[in-house]
mmCIF file of C-alpha atoms and ligand atoms in Angstrom:
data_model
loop_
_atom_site.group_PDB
_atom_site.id
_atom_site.type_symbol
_atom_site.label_atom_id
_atom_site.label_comp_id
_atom_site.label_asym_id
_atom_site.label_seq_id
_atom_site.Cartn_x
_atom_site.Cartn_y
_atom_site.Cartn_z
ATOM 1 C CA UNK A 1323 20.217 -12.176 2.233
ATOM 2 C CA UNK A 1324 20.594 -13.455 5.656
ATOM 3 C CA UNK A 1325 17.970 -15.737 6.769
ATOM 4 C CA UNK A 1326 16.144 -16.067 9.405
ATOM 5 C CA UNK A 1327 13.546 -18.147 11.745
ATOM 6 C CA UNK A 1328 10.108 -18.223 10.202
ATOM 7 C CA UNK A 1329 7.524 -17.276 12.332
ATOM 8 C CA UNK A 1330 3.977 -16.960 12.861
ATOM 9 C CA UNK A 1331 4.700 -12.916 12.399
ATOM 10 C CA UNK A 1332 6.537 -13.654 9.649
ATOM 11 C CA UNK A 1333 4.054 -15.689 7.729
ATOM 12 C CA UNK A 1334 1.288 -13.125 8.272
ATOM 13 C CA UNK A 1335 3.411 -10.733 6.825
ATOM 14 C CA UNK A 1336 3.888 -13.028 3.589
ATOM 15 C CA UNK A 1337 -0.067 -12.681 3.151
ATOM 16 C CA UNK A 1338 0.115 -8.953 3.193
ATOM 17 C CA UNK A 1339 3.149 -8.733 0.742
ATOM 18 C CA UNK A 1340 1.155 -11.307 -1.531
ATOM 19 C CA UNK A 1341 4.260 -13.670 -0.876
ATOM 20 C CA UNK A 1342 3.549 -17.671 -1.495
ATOM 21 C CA UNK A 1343 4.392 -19.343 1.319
ATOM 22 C CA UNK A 1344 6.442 -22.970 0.779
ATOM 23 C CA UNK A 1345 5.486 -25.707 3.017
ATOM 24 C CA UNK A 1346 6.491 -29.294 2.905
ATOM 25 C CA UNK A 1347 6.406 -32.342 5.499
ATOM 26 C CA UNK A 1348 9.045 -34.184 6.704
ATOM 27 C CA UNK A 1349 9.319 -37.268 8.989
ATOM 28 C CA UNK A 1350 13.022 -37.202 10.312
ATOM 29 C CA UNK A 1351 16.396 -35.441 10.991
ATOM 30 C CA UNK A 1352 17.292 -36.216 7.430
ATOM 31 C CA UNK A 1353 14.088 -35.129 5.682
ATOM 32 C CA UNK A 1354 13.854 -31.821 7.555
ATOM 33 C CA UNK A 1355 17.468 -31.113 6.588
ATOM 34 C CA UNK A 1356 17.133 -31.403 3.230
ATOM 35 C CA UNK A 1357 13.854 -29.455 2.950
ATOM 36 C CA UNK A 1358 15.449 -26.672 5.440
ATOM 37 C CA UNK A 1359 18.383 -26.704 3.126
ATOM 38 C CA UNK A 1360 16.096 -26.131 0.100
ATOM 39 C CA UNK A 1361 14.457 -22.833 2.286
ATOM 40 C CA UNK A 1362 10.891 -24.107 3.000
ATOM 41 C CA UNK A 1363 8.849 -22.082 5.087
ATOM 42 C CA UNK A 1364 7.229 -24.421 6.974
ATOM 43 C CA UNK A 1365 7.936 -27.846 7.626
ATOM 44 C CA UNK A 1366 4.985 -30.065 8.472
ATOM 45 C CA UNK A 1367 5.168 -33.309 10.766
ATOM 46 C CA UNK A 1368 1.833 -34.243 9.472
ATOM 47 C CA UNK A 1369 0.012 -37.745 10.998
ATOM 48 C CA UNK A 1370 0.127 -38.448 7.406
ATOM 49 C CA UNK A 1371 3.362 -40.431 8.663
ATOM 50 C CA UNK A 1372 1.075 -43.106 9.712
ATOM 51 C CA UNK A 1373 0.810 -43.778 5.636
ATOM 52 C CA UNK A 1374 3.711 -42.856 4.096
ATOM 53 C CA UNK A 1375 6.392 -44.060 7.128
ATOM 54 C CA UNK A 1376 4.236 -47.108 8.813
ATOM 55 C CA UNK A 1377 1.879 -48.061 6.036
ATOM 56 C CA UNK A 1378 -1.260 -47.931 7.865
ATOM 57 C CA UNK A 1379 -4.346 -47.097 5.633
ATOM 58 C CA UNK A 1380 -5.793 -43.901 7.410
ATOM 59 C CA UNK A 1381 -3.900 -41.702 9.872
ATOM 60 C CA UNK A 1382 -6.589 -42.598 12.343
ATOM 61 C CA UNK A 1383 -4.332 -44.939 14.041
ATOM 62 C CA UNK A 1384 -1.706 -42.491 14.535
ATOM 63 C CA UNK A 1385 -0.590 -41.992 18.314
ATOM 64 C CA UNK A 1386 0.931 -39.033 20.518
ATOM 65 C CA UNK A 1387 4.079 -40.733 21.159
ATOM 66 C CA UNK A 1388 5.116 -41.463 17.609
ATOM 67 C CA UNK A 1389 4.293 -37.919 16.481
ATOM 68 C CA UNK A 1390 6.321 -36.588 19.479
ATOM 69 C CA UNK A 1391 8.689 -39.239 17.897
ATOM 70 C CA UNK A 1392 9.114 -37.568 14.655
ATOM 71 C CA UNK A 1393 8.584 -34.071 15.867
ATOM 72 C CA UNK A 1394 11.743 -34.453 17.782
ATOM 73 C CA UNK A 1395 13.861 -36.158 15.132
ATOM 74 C CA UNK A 1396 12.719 -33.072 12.683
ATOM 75 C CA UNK A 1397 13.032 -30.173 15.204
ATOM 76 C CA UNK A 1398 16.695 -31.896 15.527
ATOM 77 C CA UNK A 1399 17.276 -31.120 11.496
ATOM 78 C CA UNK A 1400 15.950 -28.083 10.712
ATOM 79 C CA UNK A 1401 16.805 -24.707 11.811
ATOM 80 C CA UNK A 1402 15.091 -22.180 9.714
ATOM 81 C CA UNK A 1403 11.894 -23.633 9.073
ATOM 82 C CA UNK A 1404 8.474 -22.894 11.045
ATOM 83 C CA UNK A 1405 8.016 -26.274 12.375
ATOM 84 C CA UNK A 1406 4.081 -27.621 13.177
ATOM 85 C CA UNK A 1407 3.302 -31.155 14.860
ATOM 86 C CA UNK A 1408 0.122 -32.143 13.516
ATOM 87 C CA UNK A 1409 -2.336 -33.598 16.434
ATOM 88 C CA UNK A 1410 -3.833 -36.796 15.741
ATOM 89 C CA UNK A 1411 -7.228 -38.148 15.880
ATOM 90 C CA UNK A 1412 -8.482 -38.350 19.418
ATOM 91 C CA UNK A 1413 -6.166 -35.953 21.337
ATOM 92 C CA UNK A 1414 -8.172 -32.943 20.729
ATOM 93 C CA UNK A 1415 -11.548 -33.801 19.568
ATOM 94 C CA UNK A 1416 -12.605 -35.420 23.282
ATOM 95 C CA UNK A 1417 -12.438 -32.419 25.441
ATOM 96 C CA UNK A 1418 -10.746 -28.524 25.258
ATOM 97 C CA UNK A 1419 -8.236 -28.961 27.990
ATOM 98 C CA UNK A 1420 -7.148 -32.281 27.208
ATOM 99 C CA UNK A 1421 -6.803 -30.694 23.764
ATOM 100 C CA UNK A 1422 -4.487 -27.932 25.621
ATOM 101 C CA UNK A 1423 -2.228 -30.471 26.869
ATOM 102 C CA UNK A 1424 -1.474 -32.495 24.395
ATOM 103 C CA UNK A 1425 -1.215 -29.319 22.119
ATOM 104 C CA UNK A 1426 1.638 -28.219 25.356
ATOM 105 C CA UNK A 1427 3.385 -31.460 24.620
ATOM 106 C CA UNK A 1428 4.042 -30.769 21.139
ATOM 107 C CA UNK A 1429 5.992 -27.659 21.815
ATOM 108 C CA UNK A 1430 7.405 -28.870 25.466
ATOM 109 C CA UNK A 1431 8.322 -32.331 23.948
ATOM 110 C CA UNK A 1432 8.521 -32.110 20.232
ATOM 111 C CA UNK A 1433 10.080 -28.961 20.088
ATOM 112 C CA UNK A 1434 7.850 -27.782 17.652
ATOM 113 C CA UNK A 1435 6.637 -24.200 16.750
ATOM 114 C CA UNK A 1436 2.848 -24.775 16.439
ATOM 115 C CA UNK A 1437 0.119 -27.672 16.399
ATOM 116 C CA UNK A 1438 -2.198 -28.492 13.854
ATOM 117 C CA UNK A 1439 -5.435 -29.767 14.203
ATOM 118 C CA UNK A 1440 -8.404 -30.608 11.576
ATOM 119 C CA UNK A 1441 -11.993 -29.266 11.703
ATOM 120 C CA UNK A 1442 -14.178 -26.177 11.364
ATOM 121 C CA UNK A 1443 -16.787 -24.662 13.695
ATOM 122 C CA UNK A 1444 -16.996 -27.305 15.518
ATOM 123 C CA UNK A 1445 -13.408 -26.995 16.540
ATOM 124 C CA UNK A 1446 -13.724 -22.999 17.747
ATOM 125 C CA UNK A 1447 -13.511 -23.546 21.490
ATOM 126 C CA UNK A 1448 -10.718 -26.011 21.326
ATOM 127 C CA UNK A 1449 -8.861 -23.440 18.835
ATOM 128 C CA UNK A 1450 -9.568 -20.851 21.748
ATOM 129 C CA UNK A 1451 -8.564 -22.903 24.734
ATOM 130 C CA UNK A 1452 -5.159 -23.777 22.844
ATOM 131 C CA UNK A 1453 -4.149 -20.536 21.352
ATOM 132 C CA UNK A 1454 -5.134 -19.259 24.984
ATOM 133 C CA UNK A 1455 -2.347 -21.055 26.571
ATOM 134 C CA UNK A 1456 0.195 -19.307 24.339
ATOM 135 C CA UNK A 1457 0.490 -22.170 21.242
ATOM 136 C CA UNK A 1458 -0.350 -21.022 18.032
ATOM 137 C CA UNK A 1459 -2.757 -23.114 15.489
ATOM 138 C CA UNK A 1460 -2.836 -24.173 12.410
ATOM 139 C CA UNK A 1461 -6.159 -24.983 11.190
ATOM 140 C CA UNK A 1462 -7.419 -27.379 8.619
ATOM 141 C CA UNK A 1463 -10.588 -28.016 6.790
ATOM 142 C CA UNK A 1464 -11.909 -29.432 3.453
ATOM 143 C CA UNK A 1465 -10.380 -32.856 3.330
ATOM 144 C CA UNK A 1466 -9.721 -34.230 6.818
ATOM 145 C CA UNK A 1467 -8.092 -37.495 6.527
ATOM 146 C CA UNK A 1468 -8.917 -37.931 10.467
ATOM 147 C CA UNK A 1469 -12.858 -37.821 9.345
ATOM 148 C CA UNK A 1470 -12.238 -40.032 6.795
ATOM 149 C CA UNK A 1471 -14.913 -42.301 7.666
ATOM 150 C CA UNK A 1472 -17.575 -40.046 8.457
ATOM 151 C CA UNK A 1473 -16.525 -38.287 4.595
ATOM 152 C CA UNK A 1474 -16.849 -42.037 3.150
ATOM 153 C CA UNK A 1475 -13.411 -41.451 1.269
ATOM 154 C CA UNK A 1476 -10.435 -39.557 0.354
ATOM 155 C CA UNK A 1477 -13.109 -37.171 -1.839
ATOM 156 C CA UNK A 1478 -13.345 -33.748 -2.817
ATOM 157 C CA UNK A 1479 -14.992 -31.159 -0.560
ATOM 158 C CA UNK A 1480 -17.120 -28.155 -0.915
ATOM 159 C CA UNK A 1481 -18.220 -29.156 -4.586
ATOM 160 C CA UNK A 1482 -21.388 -28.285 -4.020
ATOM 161 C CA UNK A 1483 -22.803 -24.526 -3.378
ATOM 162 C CA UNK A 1484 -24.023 -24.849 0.179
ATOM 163 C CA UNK A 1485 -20.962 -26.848 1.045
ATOM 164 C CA UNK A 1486 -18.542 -24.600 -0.275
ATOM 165 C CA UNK A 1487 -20.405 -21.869 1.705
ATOM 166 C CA UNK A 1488 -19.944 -24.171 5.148
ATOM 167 C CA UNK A 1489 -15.903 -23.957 4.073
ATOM 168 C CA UNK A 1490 -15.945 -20.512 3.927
ATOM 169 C CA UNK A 1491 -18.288 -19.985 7.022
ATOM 170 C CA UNK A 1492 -15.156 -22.726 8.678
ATOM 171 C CA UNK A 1493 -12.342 -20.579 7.583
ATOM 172 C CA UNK A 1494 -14.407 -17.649 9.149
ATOM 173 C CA UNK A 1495 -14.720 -19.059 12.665
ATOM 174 C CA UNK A 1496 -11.482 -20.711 12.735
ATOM 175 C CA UNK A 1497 -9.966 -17.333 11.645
ATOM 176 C CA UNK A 1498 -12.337 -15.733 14.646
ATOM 177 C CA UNK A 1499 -10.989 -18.176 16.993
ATOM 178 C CA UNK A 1500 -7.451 -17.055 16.522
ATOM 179 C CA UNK A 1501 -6.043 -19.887 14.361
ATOM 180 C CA UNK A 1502 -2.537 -18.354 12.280
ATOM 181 C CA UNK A 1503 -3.332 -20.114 9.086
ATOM 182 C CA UNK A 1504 -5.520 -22.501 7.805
ATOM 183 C CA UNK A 1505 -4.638 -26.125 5.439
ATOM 184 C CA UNK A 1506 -7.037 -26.314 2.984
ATOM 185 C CA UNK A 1507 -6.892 -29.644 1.342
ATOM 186 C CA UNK A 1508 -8.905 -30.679 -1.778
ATOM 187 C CA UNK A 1509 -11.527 -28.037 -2.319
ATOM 188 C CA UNK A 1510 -12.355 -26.561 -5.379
ATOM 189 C CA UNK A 1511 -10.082 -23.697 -6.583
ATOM 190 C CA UNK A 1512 -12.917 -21.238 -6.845
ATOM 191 C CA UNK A 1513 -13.699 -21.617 -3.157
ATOM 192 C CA UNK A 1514 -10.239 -21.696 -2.672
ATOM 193 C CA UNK A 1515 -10.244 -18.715 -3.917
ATOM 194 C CA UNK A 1516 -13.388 -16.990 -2.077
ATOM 195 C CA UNK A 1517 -11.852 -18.192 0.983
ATOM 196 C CA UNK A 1518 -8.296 -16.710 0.887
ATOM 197 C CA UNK A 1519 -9.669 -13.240 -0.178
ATOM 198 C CA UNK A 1520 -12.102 -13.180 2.847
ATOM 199 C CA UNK A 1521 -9.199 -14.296 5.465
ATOM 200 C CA UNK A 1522 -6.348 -11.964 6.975
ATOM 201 C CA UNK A 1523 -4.365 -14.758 7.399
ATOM 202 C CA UNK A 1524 -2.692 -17.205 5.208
ATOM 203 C CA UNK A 1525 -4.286 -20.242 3.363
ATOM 204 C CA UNK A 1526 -1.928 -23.455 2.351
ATOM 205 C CA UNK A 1527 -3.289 -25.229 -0.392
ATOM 206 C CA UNK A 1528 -2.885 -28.796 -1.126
ATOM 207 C CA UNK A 1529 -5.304 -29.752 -3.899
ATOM 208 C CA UNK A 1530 -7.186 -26.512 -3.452
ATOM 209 C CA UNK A 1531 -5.024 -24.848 -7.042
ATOM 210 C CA UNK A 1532 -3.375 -21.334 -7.279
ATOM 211 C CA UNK A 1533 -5.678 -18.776 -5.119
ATOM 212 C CA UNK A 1534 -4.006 -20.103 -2.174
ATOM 213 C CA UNK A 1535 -1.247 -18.079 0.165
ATOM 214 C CA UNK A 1536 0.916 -20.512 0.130
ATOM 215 C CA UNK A 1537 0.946 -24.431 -0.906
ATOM 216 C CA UNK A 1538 1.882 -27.579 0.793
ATOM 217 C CA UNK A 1539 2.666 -31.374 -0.316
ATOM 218 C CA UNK A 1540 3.763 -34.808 1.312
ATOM 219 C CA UNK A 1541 7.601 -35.072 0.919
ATOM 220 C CA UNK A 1542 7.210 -38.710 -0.114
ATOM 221 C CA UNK A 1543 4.961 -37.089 -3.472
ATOM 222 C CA UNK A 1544 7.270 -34.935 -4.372
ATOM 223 C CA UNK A 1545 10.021 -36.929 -4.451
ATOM 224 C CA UNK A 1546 7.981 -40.037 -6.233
ATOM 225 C CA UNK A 1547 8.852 -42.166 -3.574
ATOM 226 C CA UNK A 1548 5.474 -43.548 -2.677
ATOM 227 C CA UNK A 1549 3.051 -45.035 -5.519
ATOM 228 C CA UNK A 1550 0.545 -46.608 -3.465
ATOM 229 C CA UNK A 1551 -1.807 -43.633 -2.797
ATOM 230 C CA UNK A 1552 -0.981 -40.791 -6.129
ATOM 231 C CA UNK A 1553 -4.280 -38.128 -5.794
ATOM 232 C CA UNK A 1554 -4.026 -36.236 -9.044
ATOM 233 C CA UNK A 1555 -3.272 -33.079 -7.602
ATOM 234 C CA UNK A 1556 0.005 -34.177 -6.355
ATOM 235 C CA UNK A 1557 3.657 -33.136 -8.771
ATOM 236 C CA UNK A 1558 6.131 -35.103 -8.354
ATOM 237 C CA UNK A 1559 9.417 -33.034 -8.972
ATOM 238 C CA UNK A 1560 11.752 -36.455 -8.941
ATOM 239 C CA UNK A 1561 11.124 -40.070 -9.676
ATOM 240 C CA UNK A 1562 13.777 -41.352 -6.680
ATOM 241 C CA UNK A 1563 12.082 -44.474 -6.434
ATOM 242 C CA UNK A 1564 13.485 -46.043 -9.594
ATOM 243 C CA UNK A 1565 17.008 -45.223 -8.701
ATOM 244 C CA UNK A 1566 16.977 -46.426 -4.923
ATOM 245 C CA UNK A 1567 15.549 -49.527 -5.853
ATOM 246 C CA UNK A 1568 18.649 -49.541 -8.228
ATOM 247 C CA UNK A 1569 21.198 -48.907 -5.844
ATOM 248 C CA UNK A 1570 20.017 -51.330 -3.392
ATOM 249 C CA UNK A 1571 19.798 -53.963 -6.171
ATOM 250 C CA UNK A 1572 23.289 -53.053 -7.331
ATOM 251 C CA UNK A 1573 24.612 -53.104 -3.135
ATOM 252 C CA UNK A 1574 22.867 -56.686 -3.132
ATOM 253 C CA UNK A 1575 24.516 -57.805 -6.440
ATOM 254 C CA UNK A 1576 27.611 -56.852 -5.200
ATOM 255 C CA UNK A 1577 28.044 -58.651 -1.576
ATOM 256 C CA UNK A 1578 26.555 -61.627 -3.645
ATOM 257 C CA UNK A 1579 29.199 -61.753 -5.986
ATOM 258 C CA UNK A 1580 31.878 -60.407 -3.289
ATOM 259 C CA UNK A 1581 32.978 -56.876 -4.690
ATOM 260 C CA UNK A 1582 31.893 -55.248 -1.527
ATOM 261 C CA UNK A 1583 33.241 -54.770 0.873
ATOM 262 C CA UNK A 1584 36.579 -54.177 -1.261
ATOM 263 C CA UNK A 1585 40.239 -53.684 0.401
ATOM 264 C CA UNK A 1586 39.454 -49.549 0.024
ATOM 265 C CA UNK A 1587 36.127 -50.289 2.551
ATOM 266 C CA UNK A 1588 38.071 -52.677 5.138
ATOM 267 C CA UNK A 1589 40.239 -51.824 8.263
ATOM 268 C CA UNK A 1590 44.113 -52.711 7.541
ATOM 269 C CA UNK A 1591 46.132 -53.828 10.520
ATOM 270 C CA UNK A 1592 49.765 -52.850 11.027
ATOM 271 C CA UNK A 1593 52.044 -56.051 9.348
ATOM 272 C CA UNK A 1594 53.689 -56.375 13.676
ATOM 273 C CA UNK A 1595 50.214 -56.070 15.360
ATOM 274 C CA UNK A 1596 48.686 -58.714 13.130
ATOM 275 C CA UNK A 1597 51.176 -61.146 13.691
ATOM 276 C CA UNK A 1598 50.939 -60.954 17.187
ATOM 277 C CA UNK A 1599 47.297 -61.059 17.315
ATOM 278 C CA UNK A 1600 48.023 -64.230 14.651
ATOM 279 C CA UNK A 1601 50.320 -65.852 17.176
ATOM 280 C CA UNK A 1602 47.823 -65.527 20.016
ATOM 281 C CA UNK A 1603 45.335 -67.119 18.663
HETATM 282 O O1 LIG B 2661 -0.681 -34.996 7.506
HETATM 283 C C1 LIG B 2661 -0.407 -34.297 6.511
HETATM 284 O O2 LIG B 2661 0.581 -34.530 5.801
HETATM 285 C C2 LIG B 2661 -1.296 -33.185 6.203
HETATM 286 C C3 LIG B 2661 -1.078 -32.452 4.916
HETATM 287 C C4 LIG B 2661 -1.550 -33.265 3.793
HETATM 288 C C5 LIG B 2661 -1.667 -31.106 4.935
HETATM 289 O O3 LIG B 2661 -2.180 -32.904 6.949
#
């Protein structure tokens, strides 16, 4: 079958066909190859970089310029995949229109399809103002890494009743305020649940189990490349970090013992150019 750009349209229409939707991040041109080449829906440039590419401790450090960074280097590598630049903390939360253009500067300079931004009700006007100006939104609520402070810890949400009943009064108004889809990250599965059958448009679960339109995981968990941070909801479909450790170790043993480079990996010289360049020196 011959295929094409995912869209916002097309996503929609997933949810209505009871499709899953696929969604992975990805940090560079190489990443967003390979995960375009493996026909992901939706790539994510996710301020989760700051922890898994700079090996900061929160994403709350996380800055415009290297997210435009990465956009760019993904929007480079991928050519079928709906791509969304995830805002980070402090270029929406201050005020609507500064939201707007930093929102603008993800498509204009990251060449991204959509933004992302975390939060629920209180986020409805800035949702409004963006989607306003023609850029579609991706919301996200339950675990917000950018809150992580004010949530005292990477920790479940919505495990209580009335909590789980502010998630699904979130999805409501973020769904109201013309967001496409909506992240839900680490929320019960029942809630999960409750909250995808109440929404017209798509939920991606990470941590939030099976009810979920579509799912969505951190490229370096998946390909068990990253052990510092492993939340149990994560599968890791290859253990690569064994095996590049490996190679490097075997690269290093060789140059050390001088097997590389060998003659196959060296530049030969014609026998009449090297004696001149011999006799001139
Ligand atoms: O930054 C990120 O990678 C994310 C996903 C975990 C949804 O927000």
């Amino acid at each position: 079958m011959e295929r094409k750009k995912v869209t916002v349209l097309s996503l929609a229409a997933r949810k209505r066909r009871r499709e899953p939707i696929t969604m992975l991040t990805a940090y560079d041109y190489t990443g967003a190859l390979l995960v375009d080449a493996a026909g992901i829906d939706v790539i994510l440039i996710g301020d989760s970089l700051g922890m898994v590419v700079m090996g900061l401790n929160t994403t709350i450090p996380v800055t415009m310029e290297e997210m435009l960074h990465h956009c760019r280097a993904v929007a480079r590598g991928a050519t079928y995949a709906h791509l969304v630049g995830d805002m980070p903390f402090l270029s929406y939360q201050a005020d609507a229109s500064e939201a707007v253009r930093n929102a603008g500067r993800f498509l204009k300079e990251g060449m991204v399809d959509s933004v992302k931004l975390e939060g629920g009700r209180e986020m409805v006007e800035t949702v409004r103002a963006i989607v306003a100006a023609g850029i579609p939104v991706m919301g996200h609520i339950g675990l917000t890494p950018q809150s992580v402070s004010k949530l005292g810890g990477f920790r479940t949400q919505g495990k209580t009743a009335a909590a789980a009943r502010r998630l699904v009064d979130d999805a409501l108004a973020l769904e109201e305020a013309g967001c496409y889809a909506i992240v839900l990250e680490a929320v019960p599965g029942p809630v999960a649940a409750a909250i995808s059958e109440r929404l017209r448009i798509p939920t991606i679960g990470i941590g939030a189990g099976p009810s979920c339109d579509g799912q969505v995981l951190v490229y370096h968990d998946v390909l068990g490349l990253f052990d510092k941070l492993q939340p149990t909801f994560v599968k890791e479909y290859a253990q690569l970090r064994g095996p590049i450790v490996e190679a490097f170790t075997a690269y290093r043993d060789d140059v050390v013992a001088g097997r590389f480079p060998a003659e196959e990996h060296t530049f030969p010289m014609s026998a009449d150019e090297l004696a001149a360049f011999q006799q001139s020196l």
